[in-house]
PDB file of C-alpha atoms and ligand atoms in Angstrom:
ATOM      1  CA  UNK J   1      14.616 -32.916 -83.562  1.00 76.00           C
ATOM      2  CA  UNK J   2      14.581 -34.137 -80.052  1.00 95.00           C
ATOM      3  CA  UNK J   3      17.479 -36.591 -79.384  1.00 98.00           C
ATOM      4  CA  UNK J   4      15.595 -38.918 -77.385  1.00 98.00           C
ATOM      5  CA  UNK J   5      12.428 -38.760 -78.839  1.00 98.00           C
ATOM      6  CA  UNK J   6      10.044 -41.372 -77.724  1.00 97.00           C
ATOM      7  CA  UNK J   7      12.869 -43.169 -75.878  1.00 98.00           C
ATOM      8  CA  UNK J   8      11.937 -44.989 -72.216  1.00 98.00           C
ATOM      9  CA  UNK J   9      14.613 -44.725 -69.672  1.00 98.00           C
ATOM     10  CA  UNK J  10      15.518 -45.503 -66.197  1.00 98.00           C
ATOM     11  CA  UNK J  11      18.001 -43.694 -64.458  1.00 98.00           C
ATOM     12  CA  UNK J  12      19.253 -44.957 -60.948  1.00 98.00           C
ATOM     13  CA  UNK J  13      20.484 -42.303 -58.441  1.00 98.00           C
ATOM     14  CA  UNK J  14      18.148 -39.665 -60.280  1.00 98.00           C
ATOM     15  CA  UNK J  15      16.852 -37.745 -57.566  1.00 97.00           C
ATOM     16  CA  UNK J  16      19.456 -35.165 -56.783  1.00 97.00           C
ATOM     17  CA  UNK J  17      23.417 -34.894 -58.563  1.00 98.00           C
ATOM     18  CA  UNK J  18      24.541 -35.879 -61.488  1.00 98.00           C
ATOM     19  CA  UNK J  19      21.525 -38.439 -62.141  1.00 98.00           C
ATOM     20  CA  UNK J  20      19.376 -35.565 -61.298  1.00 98.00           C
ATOM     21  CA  UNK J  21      21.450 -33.634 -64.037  1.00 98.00           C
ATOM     22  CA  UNK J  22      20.968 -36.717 -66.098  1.00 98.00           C
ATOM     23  CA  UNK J  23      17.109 -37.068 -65.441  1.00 98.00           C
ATOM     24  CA  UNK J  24      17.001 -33.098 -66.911  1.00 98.00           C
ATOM     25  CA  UNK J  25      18.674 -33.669 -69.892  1.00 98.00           C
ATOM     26  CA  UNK J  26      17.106 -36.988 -71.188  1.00 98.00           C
ATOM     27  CA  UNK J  27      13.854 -35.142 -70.409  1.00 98.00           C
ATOM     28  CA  UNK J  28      15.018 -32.253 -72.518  1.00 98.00           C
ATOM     29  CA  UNK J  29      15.430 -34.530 -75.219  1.00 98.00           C
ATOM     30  CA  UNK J  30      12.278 -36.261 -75.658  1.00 98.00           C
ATOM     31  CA  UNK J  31      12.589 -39.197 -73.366  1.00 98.00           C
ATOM     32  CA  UNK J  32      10.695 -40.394 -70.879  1.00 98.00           C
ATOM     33  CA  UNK J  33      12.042 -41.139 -67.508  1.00 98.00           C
ATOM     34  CA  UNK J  34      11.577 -43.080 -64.725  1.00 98.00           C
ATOM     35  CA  UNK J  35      13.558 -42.064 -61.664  1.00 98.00           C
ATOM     36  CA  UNK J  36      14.720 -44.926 -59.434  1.00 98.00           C
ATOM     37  CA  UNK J  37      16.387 -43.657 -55.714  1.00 98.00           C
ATOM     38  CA  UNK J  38      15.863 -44.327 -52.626  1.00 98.00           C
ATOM     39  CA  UNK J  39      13.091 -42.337 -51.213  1.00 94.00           C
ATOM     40  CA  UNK J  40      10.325 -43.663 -50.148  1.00 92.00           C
ATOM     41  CA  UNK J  41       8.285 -40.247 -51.438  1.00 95.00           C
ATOM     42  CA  UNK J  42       8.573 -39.354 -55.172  1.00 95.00           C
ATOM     43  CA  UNK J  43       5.728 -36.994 -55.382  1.00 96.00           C
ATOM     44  CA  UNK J  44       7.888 -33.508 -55.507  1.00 96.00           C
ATOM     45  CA  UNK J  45      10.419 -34.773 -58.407  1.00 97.00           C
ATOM     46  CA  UNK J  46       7.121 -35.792 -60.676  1.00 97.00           C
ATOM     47  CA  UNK J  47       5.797 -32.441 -59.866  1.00 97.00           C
ATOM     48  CA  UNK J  48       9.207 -30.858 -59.942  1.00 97.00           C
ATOM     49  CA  UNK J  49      10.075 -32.346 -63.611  1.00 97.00           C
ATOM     50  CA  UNK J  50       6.538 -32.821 -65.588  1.00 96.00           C
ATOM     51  CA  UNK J  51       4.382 -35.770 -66.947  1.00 96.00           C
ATOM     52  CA  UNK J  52       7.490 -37.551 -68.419  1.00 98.00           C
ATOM     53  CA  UNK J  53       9.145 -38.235 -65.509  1.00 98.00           C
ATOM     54  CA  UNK J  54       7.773 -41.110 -62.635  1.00 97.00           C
ATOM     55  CA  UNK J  55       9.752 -41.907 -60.481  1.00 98.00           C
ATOM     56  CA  UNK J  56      10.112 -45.311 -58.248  1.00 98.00           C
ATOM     57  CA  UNK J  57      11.904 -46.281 -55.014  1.00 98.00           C
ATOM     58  CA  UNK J  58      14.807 -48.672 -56.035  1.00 98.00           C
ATOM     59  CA  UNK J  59      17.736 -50.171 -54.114  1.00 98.00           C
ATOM     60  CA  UNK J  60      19.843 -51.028 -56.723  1.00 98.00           C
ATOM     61  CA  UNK J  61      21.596 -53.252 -54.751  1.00 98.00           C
ATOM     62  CA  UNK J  62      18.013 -55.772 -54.872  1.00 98.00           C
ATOM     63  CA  UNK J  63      17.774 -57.892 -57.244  1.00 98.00           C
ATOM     64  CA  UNK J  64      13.800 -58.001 -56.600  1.00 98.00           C
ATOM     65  CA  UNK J  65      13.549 -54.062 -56.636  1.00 98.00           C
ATOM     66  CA  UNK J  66      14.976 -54.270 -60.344  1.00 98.00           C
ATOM     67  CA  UNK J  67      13.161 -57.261 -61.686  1.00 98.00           C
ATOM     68  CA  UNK J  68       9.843 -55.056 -59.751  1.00 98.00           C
ATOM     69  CA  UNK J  69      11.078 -51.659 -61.444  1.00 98.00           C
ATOM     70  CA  UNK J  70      11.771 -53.248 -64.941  1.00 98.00           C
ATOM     71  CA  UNK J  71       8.537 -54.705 -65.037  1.00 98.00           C
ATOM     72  CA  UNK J  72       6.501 -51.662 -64.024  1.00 98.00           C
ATOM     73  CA  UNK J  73       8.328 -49.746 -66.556  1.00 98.00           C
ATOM     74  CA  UNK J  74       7.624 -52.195 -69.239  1.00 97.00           C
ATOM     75  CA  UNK J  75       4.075 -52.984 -68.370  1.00 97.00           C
ATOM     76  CA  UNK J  76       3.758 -48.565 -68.622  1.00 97.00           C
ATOM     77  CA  UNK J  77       5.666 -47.748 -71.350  1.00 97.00           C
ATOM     78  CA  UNK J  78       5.685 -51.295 -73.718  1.00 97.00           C
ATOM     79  CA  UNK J  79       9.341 -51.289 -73.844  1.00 97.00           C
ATOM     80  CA  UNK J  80      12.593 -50.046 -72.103  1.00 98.00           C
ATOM     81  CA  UNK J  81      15.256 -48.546 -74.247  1.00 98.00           C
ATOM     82  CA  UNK J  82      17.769 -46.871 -72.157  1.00 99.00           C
ATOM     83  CA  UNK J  83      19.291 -48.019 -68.723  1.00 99.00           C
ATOM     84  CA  UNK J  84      21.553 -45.407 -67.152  1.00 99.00           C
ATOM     85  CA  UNK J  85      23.722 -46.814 -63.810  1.00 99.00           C
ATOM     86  CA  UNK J  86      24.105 -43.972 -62.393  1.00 98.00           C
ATOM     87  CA  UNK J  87      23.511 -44.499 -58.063  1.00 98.00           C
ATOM     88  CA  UNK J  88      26.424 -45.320 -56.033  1.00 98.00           C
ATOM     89  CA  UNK J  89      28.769 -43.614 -53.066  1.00 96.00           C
ATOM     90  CA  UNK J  90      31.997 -42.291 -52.469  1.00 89.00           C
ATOM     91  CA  UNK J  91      33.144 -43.846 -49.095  1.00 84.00           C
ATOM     92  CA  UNK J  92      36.603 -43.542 -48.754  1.00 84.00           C
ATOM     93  CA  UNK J  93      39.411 -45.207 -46.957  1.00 93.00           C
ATOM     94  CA  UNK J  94      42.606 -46.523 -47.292  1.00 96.00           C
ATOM     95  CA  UNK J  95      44.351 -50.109 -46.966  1.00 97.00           C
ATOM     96  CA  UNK J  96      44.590 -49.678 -43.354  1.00 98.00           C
ATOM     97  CA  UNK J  97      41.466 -47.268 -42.434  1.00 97.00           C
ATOM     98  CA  UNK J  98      38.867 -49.016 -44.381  1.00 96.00           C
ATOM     99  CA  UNK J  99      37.072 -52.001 -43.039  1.00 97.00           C
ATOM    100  CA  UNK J 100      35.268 -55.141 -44.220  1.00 97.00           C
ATOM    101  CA  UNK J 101      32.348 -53.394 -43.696  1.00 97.00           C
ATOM    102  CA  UNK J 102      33.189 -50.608 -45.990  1.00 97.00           C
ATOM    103  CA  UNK J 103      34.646 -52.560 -48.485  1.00 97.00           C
ATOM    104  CA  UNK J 104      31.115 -54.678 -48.489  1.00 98.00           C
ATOM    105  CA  UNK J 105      29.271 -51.431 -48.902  1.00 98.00           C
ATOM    106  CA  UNK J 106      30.753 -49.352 -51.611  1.00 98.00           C
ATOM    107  CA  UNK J 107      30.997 -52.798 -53.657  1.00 98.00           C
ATOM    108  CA  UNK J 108      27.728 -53.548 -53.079  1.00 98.00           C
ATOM    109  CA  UNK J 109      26.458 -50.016 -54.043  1.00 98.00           C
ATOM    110  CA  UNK J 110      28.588 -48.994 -56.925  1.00 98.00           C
ATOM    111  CA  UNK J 111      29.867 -52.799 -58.518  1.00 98.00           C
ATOM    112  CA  UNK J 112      26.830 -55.298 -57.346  1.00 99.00           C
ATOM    113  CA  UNK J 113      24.333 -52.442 -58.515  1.00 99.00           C
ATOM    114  CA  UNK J 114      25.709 -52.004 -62.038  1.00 99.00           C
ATOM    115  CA  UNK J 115      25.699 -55.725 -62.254  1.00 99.00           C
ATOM    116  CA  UNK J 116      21.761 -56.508 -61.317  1.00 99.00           C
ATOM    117  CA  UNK J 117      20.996 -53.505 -63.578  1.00 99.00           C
ATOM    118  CA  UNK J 118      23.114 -55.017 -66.827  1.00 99.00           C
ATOM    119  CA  UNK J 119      21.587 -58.211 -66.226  1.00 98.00           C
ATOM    120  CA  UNK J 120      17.956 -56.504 -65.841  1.00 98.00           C
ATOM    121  CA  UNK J 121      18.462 -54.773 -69.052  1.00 98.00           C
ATOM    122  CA  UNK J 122      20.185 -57.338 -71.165  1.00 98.00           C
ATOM    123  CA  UNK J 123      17.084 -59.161 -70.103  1.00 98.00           C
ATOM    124  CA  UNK J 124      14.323 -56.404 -71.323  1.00 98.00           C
ATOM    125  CA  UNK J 125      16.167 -55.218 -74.070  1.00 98.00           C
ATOM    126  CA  UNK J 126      17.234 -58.634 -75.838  1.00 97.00           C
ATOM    127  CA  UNK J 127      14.274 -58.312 -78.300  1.00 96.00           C
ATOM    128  CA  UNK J 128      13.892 -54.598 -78.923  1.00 96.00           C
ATOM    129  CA  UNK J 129      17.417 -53.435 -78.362  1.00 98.00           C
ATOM    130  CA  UNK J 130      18.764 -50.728 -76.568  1.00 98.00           C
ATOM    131  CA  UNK J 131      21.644 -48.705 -74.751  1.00 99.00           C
ATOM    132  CA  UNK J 132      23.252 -49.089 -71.079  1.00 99.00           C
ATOM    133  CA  UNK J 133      25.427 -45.756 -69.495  1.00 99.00           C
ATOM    134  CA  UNK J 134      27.492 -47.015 -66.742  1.00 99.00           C
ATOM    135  CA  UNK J 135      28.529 -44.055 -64.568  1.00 99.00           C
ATOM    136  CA  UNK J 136      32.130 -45.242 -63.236  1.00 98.00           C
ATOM    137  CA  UNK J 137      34.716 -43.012 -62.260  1.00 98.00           C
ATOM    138  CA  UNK J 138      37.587 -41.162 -63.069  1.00 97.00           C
ATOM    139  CA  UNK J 139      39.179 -42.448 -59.989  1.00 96.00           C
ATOM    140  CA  UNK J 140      38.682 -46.089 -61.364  1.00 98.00           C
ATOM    141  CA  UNK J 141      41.020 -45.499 -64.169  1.00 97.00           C
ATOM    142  CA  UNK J 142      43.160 -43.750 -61.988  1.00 95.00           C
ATOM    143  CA  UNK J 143      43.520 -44.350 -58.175  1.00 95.00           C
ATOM    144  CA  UNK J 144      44.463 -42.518 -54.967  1.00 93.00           C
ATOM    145  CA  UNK J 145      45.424 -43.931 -51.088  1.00 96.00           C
ATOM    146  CA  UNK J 146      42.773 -43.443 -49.633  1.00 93.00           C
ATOM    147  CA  UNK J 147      40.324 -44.613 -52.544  1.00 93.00           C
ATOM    148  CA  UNK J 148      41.141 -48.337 -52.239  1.00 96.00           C
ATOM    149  CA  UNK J 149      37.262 -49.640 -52.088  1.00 98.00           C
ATOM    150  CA  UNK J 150      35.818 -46.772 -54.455  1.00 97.00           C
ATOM    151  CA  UNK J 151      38.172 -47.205 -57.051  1.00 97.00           C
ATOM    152  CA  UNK J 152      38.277 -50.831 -57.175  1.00 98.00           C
ATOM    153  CA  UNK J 153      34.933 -50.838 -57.481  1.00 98.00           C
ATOM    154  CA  UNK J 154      34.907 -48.022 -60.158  1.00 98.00           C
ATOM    155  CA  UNK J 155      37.549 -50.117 -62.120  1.00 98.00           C
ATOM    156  CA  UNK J 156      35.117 -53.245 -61.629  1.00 98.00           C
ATOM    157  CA  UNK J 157      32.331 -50.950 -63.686  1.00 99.00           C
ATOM    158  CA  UNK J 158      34.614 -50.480 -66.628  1.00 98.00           C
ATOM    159  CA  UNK J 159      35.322 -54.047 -66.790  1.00 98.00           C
ATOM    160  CA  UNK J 160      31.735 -55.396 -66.874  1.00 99.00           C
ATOM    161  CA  UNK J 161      31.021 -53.130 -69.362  1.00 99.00           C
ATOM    162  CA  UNK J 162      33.206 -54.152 -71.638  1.00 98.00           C
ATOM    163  CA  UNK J 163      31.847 -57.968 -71.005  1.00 99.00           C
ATOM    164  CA  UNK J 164      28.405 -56.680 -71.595  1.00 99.00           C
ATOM    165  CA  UNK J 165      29.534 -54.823 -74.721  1.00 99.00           C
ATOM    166  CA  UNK J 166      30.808 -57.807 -75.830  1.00 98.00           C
ATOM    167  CA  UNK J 167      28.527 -60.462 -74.537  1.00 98.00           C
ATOM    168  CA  UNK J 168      25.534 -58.691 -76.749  1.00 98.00           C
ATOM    169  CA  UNK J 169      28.053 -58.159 -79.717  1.00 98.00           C
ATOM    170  CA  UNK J 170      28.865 -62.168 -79.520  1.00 98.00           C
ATOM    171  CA  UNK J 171      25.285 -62.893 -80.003  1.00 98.00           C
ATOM    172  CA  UNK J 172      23.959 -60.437 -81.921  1.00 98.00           C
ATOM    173  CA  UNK J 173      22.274 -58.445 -79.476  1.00 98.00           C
ATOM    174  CA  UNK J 174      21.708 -54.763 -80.394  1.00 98.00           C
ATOM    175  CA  UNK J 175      22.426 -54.010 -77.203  1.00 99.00           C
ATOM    176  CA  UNK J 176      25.095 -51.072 -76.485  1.00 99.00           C
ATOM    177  CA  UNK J 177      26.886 -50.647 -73.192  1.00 99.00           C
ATOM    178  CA  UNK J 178      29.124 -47.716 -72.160  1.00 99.00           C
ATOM    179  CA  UNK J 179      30.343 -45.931 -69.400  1.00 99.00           C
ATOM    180  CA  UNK J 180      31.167 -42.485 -68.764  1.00 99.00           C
ATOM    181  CA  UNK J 181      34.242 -41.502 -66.192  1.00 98.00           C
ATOM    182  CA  UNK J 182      33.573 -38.078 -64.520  1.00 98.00           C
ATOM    183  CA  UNK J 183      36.167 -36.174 -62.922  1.00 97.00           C
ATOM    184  CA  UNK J 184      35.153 -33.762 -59.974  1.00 97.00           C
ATOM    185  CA  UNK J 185      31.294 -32.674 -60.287  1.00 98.00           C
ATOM    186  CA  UNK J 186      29.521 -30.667 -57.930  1.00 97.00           C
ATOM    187  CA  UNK J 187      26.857 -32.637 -56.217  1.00 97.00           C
ATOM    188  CA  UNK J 188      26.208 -33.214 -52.498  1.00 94.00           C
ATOM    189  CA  UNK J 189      28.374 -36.244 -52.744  1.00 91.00           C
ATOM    190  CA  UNK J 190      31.282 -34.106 -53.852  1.00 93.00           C
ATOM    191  CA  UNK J 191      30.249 -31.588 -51.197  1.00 93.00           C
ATOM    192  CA  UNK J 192      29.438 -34.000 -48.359  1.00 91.00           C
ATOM    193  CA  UNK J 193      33.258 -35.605 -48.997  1.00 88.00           C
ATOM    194  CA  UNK J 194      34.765 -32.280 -48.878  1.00 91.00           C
ATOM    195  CA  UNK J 195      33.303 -31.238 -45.492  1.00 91.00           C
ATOM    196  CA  UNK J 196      34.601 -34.569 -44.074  1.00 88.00           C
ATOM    197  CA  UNK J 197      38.236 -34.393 -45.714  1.00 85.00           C
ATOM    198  CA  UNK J 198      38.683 -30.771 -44.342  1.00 90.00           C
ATOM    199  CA  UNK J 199      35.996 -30.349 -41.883  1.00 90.00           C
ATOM    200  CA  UNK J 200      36.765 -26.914 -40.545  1.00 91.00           C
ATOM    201  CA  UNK J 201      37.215 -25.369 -44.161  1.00 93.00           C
ATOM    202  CA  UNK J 202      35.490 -27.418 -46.975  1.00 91.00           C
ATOM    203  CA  UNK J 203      36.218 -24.263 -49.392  1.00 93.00           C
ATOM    204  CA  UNK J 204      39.793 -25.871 -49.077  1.00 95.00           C
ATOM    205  CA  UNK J 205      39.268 -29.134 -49.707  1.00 93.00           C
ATOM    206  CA  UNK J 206      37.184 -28.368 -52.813  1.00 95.00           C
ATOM    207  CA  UNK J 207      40.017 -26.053 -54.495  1.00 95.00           C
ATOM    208  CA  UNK J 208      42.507 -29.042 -54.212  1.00 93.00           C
ATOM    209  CA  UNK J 209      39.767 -31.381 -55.628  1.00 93.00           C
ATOM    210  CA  UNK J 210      39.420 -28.575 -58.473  1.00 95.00           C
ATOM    211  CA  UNK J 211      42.960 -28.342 -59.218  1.00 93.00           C
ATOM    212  CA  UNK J 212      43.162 -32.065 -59.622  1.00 92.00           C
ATOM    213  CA  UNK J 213      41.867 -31.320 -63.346  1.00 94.00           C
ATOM    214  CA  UNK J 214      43.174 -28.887 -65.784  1.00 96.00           C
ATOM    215  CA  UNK J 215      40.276 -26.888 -66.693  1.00 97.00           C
ATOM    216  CA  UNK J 216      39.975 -24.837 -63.368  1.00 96.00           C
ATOM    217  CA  UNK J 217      36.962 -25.419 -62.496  1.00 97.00           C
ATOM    218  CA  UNK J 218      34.382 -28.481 -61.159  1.00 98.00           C
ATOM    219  CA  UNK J 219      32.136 -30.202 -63.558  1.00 98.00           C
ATOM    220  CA  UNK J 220      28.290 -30.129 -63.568  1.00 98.00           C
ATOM    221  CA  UNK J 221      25.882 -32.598 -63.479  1.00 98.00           C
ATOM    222  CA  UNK J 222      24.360 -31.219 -66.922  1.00 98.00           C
ATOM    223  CA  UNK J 223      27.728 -32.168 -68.791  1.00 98.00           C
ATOM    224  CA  UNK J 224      27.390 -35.245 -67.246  1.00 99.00           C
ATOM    225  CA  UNK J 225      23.912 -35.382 -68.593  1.00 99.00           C
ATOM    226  CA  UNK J 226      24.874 -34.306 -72.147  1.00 98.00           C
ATOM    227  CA  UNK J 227      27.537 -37.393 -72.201  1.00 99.00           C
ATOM    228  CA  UNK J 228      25.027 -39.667 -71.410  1.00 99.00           C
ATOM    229  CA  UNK J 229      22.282 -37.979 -74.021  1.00 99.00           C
ATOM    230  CA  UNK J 230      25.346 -38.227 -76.615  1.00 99.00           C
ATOM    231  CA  UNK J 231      25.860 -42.416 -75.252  1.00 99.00           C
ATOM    232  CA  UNK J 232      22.238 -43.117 -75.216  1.00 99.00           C
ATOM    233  CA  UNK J 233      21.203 -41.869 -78.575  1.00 98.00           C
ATOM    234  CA  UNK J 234      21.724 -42.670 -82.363  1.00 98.00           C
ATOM    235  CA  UNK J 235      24.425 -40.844 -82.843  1.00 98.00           C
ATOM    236  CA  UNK J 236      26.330 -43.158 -80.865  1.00 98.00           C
ATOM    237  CA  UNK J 237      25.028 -46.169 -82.678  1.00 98.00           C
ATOM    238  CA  UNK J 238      29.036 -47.393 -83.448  1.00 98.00           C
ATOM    239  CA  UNK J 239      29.679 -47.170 -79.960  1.00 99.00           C
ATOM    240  CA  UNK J 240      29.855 -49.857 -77.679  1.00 99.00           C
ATOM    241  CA  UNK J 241      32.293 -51.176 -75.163  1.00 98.00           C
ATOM    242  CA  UNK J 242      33.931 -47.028 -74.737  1.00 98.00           C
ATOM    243  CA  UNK J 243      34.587 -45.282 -71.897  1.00 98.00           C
ATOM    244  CA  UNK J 244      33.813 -41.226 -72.234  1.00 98.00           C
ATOM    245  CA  UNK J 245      36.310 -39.407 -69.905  1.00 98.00           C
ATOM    246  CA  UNK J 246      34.301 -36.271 -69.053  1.00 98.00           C
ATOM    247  CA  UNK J 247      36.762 -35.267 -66.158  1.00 98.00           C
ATOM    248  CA  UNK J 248      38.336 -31.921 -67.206  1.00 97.00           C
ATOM    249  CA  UNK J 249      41.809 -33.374 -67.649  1.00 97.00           C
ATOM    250  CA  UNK J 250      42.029 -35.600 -64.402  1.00 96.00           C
ATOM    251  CA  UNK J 251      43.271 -38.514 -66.055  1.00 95.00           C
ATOM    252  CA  UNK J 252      46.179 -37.037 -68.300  1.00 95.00           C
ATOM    253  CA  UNK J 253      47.140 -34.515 -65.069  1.00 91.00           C
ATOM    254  CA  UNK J 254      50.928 -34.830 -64.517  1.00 82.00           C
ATOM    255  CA  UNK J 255      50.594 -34.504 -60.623  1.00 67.00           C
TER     256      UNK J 255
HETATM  257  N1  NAD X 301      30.385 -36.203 -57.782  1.00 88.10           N
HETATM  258  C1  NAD X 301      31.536 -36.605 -58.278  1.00 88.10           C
HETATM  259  O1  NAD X 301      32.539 -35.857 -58.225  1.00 88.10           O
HETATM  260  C2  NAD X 301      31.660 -37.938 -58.949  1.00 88.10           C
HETATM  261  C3  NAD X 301      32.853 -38.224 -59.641  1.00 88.10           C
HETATM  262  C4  NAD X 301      32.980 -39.441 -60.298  1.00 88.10           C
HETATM  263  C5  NAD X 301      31.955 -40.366 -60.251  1.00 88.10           C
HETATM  264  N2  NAD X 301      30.817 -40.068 -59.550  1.00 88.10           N
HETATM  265  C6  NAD X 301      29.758 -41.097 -59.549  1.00 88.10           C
HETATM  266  O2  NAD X 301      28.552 -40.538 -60.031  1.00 88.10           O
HETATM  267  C7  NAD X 301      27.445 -41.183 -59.418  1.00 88.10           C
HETATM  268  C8  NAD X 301      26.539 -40.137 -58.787  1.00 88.10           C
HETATM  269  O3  NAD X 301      27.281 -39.403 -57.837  1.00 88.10           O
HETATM  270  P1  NAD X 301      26.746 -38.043 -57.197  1.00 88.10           P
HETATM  271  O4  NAD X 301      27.947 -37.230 -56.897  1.00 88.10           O
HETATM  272  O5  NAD X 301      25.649 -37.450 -58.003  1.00 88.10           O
HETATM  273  O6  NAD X 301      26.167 -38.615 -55.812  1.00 88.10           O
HETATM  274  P2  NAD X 301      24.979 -38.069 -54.868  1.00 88.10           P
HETATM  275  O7  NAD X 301      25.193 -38.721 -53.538  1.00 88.10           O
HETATM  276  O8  NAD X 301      24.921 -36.595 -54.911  1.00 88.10           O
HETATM  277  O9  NAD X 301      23.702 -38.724 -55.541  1.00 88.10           O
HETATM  278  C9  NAD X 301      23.609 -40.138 -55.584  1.00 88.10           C
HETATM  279  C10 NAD X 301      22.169 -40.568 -55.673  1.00 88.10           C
HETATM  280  O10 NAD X 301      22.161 -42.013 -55.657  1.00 88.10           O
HETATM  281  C11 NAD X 301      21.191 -42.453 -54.717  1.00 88.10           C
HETATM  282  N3  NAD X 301      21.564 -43.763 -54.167  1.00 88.10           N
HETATM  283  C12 NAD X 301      22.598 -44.073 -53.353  1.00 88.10           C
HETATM  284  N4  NAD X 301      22.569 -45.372 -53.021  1.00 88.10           N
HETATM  285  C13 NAD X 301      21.501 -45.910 -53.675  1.00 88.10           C
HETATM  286  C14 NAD X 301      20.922 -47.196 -53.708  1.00 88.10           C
HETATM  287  N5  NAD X 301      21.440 -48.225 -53.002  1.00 88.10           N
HETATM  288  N6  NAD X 301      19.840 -47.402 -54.488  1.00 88.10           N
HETATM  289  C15 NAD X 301      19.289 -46.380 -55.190  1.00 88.10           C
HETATM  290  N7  NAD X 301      19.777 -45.118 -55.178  1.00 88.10           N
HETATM  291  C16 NAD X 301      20.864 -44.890 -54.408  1.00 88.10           C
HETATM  292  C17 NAD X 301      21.171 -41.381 -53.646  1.00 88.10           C
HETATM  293  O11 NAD X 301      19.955 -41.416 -52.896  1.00 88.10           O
HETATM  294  C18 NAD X 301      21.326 -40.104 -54.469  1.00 88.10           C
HETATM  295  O12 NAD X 301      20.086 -39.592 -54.922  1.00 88.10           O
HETATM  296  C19 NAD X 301      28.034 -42.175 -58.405  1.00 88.10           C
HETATM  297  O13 NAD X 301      28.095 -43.459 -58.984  1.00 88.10           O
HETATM  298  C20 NAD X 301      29.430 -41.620 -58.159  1.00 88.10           C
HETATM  299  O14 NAD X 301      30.337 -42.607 -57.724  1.00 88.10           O
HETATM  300  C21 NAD X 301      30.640 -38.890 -58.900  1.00 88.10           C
END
């Protein structure tokens, strides 16, 4: 039996990393899926990933693209059961090289986003219940120098979902909301960082990024994907409020 059988879903970010991973597995399982990125063109993802998948340009950090994308989902599909926050950016920085600017940016993209979607899906859900994924970030549980923006805004993700969690536990709700911290995944983002930390050997930058876990290796955007299948579904009907490390150790690493 399909996990997600018959489930509707958005995932933000889907069109390429780990929400592309995401997209895959939720389709895998039943679901049906609409993409939400940023490019203007969706037609090669539909064709790429069947008649369960549509996809739909979204800037999650517009309130009116999610009110737009929430209602063309519903008016489709009847209902939307799954909301997976998945978009957002890893500009770096520290105290002293990041500006205003920056700061404005990754909070916008990775805190203000997760916030319009929660209240989007608190809203469409209310009646016919449902489950938010928050992707977050290992490095919001656990930060570095020259992460000040990212993980503050990271940490900021965890937070709100444990005021959703509770919010739709306080009034009855059966709403779930979770996040999932990933360590070091393989994904453009991880790849387009690594050329710009160590620009004339990227190989380099990536082993040191690798070695930050304990499992030797980088994670993929399909065990990202099965995390959020796990989150999403029935069997994690008694979870609400958690946050899944999936981060092959980076947390508990004695540096
Ligand atoms: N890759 C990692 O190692 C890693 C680790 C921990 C957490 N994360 C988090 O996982 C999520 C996905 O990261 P990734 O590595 O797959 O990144 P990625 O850059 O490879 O993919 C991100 C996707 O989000 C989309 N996006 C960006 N801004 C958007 C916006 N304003 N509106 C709509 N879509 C937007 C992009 O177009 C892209 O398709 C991010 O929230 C990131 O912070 C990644």
């Amino acid at each position: 039996m399909s996990r997600l059988a018959g489930q509707v879903a958005i995932v933000t970010g889907g069109a390429r990393g780990i929400g592309r991973g995401i997209v895959e597995r939720f389709l895998a399982e039943g679901a049906t899926v609409m993409i939400a990125d940023l490019d203007e063109d969706g037609a090669p993802i539909e064709a790429a990933l069947g008649r369960h998948a549509l996809y739909r340009r979204l800037d999650v950090t517009r309130a009116d693209d999610w009110t737009a994308a929430f209602d063309a989902l519903s008016d489709r599909c009847g209902r939307i059961d799954i909301l997976v926050n998945n978009a957002g950016t890893s500009h770096g920085g520290s105290i002293e090289a990041a500006s205003e600017a920056d700061w404005r940016f990754v909070m916008d993209t990775n805190a203000l986003s997760v916030f319009l979607g929660c209240q989007a899906a608190v809203k469409a859900m209310r009646a016919t219940g449902g489950a938010i994924v928050n992707i977050a970030s290992a490095r919001g549980q656990r930060t570095g120098a020259a992460q000040c923006a990212y993980s503050a805004s990271k940490a900021a993700v965890l937070s709100l979902t444990e005021s959703v969690a509770l919010h739709c536990g306080e009034l009855g709700l059966p709403i779930r909301c979770n996040a999932i911290c990933p360590g070091v995944i393989d994904t453009p983002l991880m790849r387009g960082h690594a050329a710009k930390q160590s620009p004339g050997d990227p190989a380099a930058a990536i082993a040191a990024m690798t070695a930050m876990g304990i499992v030797g290796r980088l994670g993929t955007p399909h065990e990202i994907g099965d995390a959020a299948v796990f989150l999403a579904s029935a069997e994690a009907a008694f979870v609400t409020g958690a946050v899944l490390n999936v981060d092959g150790g980076f947390r508990i690493r004695d540096f």
